[in-house]
Short mmCIF file of C-alpha atoms in Angstrom, two decimals:
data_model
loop_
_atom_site.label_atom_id
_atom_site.label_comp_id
_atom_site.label_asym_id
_atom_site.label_seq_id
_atom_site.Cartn_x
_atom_site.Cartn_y
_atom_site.Cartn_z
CA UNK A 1 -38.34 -41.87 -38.14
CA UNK A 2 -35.61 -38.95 -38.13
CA UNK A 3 -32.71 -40.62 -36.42
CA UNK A 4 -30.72 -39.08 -33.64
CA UNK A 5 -26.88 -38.00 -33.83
CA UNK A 6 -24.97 -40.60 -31.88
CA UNK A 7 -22.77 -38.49 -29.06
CA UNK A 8 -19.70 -37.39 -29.88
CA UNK A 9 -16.76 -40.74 -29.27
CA UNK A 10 -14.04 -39.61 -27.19
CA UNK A 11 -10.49 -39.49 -29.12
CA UNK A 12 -7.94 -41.96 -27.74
CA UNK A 13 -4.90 -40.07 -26.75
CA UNK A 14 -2.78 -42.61 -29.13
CA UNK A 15 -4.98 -44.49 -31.77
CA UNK A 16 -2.16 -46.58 -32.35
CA UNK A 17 -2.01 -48.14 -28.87
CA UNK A 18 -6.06 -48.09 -28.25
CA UNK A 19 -6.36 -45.94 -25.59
CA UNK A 20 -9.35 -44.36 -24.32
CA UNK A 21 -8.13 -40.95 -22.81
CA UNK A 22 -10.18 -38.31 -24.09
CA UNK A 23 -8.72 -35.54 -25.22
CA UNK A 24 -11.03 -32.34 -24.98
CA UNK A 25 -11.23 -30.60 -28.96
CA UNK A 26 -11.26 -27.19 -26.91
CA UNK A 27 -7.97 -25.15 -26.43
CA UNK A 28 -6.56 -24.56 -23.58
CA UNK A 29 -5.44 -22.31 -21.60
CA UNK A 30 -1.74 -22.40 -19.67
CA UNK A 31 -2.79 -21.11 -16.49
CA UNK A 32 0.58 -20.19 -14.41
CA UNK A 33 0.45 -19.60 -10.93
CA UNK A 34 1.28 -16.13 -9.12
CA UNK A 35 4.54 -15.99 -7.67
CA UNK A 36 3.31 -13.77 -4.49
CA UNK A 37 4.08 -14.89 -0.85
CA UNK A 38 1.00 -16.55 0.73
CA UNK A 39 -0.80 -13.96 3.76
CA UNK A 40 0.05 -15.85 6.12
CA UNK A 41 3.67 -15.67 5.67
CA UNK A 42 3.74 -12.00 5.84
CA UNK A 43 1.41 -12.18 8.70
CA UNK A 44 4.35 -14.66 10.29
CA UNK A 45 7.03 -11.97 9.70
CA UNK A 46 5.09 -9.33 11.63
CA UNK A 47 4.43 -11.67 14.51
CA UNK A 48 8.09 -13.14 14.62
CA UNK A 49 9.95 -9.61 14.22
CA UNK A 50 7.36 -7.79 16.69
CA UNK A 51 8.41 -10.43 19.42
CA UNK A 52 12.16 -9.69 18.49
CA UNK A 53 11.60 -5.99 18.98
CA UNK A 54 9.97 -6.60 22.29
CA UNK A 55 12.06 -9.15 23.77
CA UNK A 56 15.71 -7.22 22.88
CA UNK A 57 13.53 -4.08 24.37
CA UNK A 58 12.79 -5.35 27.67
CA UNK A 59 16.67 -7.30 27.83
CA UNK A 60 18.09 -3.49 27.45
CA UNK A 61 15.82 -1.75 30.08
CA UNK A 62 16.17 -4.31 32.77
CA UNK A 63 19.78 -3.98 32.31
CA UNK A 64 19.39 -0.79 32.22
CA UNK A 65 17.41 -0.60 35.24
CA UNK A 66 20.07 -2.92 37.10
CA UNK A 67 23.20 -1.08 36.17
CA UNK A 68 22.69 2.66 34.80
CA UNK A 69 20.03 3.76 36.84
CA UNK A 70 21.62 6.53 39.97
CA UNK A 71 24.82 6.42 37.83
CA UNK A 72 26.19 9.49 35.96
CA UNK A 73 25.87 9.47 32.08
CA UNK A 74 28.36 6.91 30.09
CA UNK A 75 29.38 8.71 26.93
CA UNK A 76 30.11 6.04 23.69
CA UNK A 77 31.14 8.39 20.60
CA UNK A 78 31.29 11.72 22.74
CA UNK A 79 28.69 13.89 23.40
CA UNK A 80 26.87 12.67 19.90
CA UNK A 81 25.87 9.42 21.91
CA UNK A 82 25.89 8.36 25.33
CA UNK A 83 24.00 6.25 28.33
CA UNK A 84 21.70 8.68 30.20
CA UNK A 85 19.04 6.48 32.88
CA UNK A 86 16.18 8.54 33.02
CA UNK A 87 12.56 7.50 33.54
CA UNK A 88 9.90 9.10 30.82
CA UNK A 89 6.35 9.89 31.81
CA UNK A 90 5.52 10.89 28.79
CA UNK A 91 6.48 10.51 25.17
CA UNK A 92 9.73 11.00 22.80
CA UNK A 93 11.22 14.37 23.51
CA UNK A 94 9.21 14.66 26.46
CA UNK A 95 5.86 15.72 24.90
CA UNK A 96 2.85 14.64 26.93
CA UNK A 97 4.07 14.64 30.56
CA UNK A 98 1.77 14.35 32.90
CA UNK A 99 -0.86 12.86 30.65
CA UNK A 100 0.61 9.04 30.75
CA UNK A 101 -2.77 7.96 30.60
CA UNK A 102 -4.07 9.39 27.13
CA UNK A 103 -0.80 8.16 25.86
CA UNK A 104 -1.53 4.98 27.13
CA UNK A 105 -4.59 4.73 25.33
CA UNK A 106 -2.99 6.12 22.11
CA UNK A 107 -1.01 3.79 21.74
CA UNK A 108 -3.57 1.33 22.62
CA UNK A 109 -5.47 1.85 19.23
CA UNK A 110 -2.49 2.33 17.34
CA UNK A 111 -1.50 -1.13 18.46
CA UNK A 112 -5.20 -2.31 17.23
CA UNK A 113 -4.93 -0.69 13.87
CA UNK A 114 -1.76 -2.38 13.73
CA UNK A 115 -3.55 -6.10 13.91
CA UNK A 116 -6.35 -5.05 11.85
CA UNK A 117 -4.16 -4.23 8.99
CA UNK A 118 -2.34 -7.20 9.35
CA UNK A 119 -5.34 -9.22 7.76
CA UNK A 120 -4.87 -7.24 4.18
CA UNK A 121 -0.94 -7.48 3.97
CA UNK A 122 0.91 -8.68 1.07
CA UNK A 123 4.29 -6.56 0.75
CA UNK A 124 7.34 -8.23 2.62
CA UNK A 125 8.13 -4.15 3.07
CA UNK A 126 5.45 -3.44 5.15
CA UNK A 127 5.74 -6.53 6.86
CA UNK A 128 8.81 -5.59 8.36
CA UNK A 129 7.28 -2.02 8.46
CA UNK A 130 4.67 -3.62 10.70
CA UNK A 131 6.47 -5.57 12.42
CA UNK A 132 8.98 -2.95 14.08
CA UNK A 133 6.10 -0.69 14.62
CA UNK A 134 4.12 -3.06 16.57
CA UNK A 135 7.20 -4.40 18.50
CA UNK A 136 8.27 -0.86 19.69
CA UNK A 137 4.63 0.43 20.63
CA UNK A 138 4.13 -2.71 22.94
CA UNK A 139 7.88 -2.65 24.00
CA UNK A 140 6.75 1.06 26.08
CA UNK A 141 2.78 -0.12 26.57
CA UNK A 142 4.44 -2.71 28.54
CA UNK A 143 6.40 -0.18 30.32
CA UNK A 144 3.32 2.56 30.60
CA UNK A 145 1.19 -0.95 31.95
CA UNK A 146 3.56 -2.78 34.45
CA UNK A 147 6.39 0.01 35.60
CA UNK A 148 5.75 2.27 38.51
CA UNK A 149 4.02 4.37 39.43
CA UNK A 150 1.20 2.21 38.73
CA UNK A 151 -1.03 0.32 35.65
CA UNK A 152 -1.67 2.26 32.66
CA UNK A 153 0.79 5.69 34.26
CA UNK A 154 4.24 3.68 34.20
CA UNK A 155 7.13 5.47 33.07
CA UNK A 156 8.93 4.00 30.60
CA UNK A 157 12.52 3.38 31.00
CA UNK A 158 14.99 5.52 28.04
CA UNK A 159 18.94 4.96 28.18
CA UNK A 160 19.90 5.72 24.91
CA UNK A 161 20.95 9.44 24.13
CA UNK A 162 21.14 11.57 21.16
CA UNK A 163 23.38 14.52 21.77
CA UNK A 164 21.45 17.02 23.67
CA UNK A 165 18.33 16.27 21.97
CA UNK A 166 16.35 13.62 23.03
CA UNK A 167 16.80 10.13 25.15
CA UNK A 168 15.30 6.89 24.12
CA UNK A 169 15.75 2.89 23.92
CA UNK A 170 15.31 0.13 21.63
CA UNK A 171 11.12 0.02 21.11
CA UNK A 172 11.62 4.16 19.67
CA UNK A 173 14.57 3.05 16.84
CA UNK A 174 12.15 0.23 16.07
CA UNK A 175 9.19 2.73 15.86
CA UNK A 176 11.60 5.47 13.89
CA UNK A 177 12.99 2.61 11.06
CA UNK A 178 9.34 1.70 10.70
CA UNK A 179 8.49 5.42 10.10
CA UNK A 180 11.22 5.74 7.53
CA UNK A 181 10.01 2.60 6.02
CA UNK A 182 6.52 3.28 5.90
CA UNK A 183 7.60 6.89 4.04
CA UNK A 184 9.70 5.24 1.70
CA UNK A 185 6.98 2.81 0.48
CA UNK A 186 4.08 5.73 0.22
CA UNK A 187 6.63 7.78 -1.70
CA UNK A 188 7.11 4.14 -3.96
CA UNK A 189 3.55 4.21 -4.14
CA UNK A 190 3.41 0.71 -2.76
CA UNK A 191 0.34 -0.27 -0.97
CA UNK A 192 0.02 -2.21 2.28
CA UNK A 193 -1.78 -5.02 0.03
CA UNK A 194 1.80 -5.03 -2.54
CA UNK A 195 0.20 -2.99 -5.45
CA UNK A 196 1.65 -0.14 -6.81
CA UNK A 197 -0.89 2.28 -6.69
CA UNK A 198 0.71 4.87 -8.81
CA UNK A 199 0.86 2.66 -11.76
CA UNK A 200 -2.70 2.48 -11.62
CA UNK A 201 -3.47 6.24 -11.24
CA UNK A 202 -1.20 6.18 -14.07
CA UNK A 203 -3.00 3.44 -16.07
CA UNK A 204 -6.15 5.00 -15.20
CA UNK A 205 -5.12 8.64 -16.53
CA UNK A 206 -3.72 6.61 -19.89
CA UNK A 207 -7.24 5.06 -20.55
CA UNK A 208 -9.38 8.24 -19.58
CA UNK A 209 -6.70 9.93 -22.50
CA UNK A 210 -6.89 7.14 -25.14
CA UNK A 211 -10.96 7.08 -24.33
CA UNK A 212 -10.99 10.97 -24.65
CA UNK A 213 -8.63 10.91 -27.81
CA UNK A 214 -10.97 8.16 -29.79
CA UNK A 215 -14.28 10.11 -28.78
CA UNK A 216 -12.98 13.21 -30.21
CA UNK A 217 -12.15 11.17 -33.75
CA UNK A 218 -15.19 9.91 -33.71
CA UNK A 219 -16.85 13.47 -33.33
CA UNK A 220 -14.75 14.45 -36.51
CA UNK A 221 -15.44 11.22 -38.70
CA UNK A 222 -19.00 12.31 -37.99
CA UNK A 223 -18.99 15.55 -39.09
CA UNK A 224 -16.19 15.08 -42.42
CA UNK A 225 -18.79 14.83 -45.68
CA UNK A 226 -18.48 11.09 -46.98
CA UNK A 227 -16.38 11.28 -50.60
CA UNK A 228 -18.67 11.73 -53.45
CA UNK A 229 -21.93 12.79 -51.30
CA UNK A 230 -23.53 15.16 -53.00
CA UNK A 231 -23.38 18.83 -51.69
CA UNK A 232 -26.08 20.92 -50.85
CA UNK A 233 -26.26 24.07 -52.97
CA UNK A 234 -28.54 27.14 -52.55
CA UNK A 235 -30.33 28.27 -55.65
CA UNK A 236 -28.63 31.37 -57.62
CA UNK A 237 -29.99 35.03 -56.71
CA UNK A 238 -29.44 35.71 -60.05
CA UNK A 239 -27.95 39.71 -61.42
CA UNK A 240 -28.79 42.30 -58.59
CA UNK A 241 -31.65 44.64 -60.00
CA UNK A 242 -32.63 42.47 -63.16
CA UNK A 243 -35.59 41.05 -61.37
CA UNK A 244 -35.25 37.86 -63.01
CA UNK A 245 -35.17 34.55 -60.91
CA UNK A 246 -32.41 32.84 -60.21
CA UNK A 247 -32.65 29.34 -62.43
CA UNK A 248 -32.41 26.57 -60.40
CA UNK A 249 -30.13 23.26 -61.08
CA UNK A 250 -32.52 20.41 -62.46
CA UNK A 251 -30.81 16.62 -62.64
CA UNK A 252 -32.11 14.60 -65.24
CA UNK A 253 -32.83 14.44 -69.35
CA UNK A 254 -35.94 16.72 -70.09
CA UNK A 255 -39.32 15.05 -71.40
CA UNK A 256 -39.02 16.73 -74.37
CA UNK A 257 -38.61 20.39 -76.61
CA UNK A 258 -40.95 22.77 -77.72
CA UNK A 259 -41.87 23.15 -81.70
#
């Protein structure tokens, strides 16, 4: 009867002292975790500095509504920047008056894209990016929703001038350092998910190069003759107008000589 290997015995961690730990004969590999911030961390900061940017915005206009509105402008560093009450029907600069509504409902489904792309975050740069964007556009939804003249047409209240060329409040310097932001990390190449896209448009290119680079010397190892292969060789034409054959190369000791 053949007999059957007995199973492998486990190897005491120390044979000295007995033990019975096994120790696995594989090697192993030293996993290390990634140092990244967790999702929901990132997803935190958005929430925490949106509520910030709303909450300071609606502090300002109520005062603002209680003590600059019917009074003549308040100038702070000249004519470069002063307090100017003025209710806005439509957007920055003015643009859209009269059509409160469609703003409304832009700003709506920027506010939804907003929260969608919160689920895919992972850059503490666009979390604050996010963040000051969503504050601002619900800072003046909540004015276009609740202000006069009635739900979804409410003019939002702007204190804050610019010179002579535009008047705004908190929720629009929250929505302009999230613009600058958001420019700054597409010009980095930095993703909303952290990764740095360019390096892998540049990794990408690299390979497609080092792939195109080997093809081509394989194409030429191909086509070089291997050292000492033989070469082909066309038989002789032999002397122009003699008539004779050309003789032809034979390899070989001959059979034999004539008598």
């Amino acid at each position: 009867m053949p007999s059957t290997p007995s199973p492998q015995q486990p190897v005491p961690a120390d044979p000295s002292a007995g033990g019975t730990e096994v120790v696995s004969a594989a090697p192993t590999t030293d996993v290390r975790p990634r140092t990244t911030v967790a999702p929901r961390r990132l997803v935190l900061w958005v929430v925490v500095l949106a509520a910030l940017v709303i909450l300071v915005d609606q502090v300002t206009k109520i005062w603002a509504v209680a003590e600059l509105e019917g009074r003549e402008t308040i100038e702070l560093l000249g004519e470069w920047l002063h307090l100017t009450f003025i209710r806005n029907e439509g957007a920055a600069l003015g643009i859209g008056s009269g059509y409160t509504w469609i703003l409304t409902i832009v700003v709506t489904v920027v506010i939804v894209f907003i929260l969608r792309s919160m689920r895919k975050i992972g850059s503490r740069g666009w979390a604050v990016a996010l963040g000051l964007l969503l504050g601002g556009a619900l800072g003046n939804l909540i004015d276009r929703i609740f202000r006069e003249p009635g739900f979804a047409q409410g003019h939002v209240v702007d204190f804050i001038g610019y010179g002579d060329l535009f008047i705004g409040n908190v929720a629009d310097i929250a929505v302009v350092a999230a613009a600058v932001m958001i420019a700054i990390l597409s010009v980095q190449g930095i993703g909303i998910d952290g990764q740095r896209h360019v390096d892998q448009e540049q990794e990408q290119e690299q390979a497609k190069d080092d792939a195109d680079e080997e093809g081509g010397a394989a194409e030429r190892t191909t086509d070089a003759p291997e050292p000492g292969a033989p070469t082909k060789t066309s038989p002789s034409a032999g002397p122009q107008g003699s008539g004779a054959p050309g003789t032809a190369a034979t390899s070989g000791p001959t059979a034999g000589t004539e008598s």
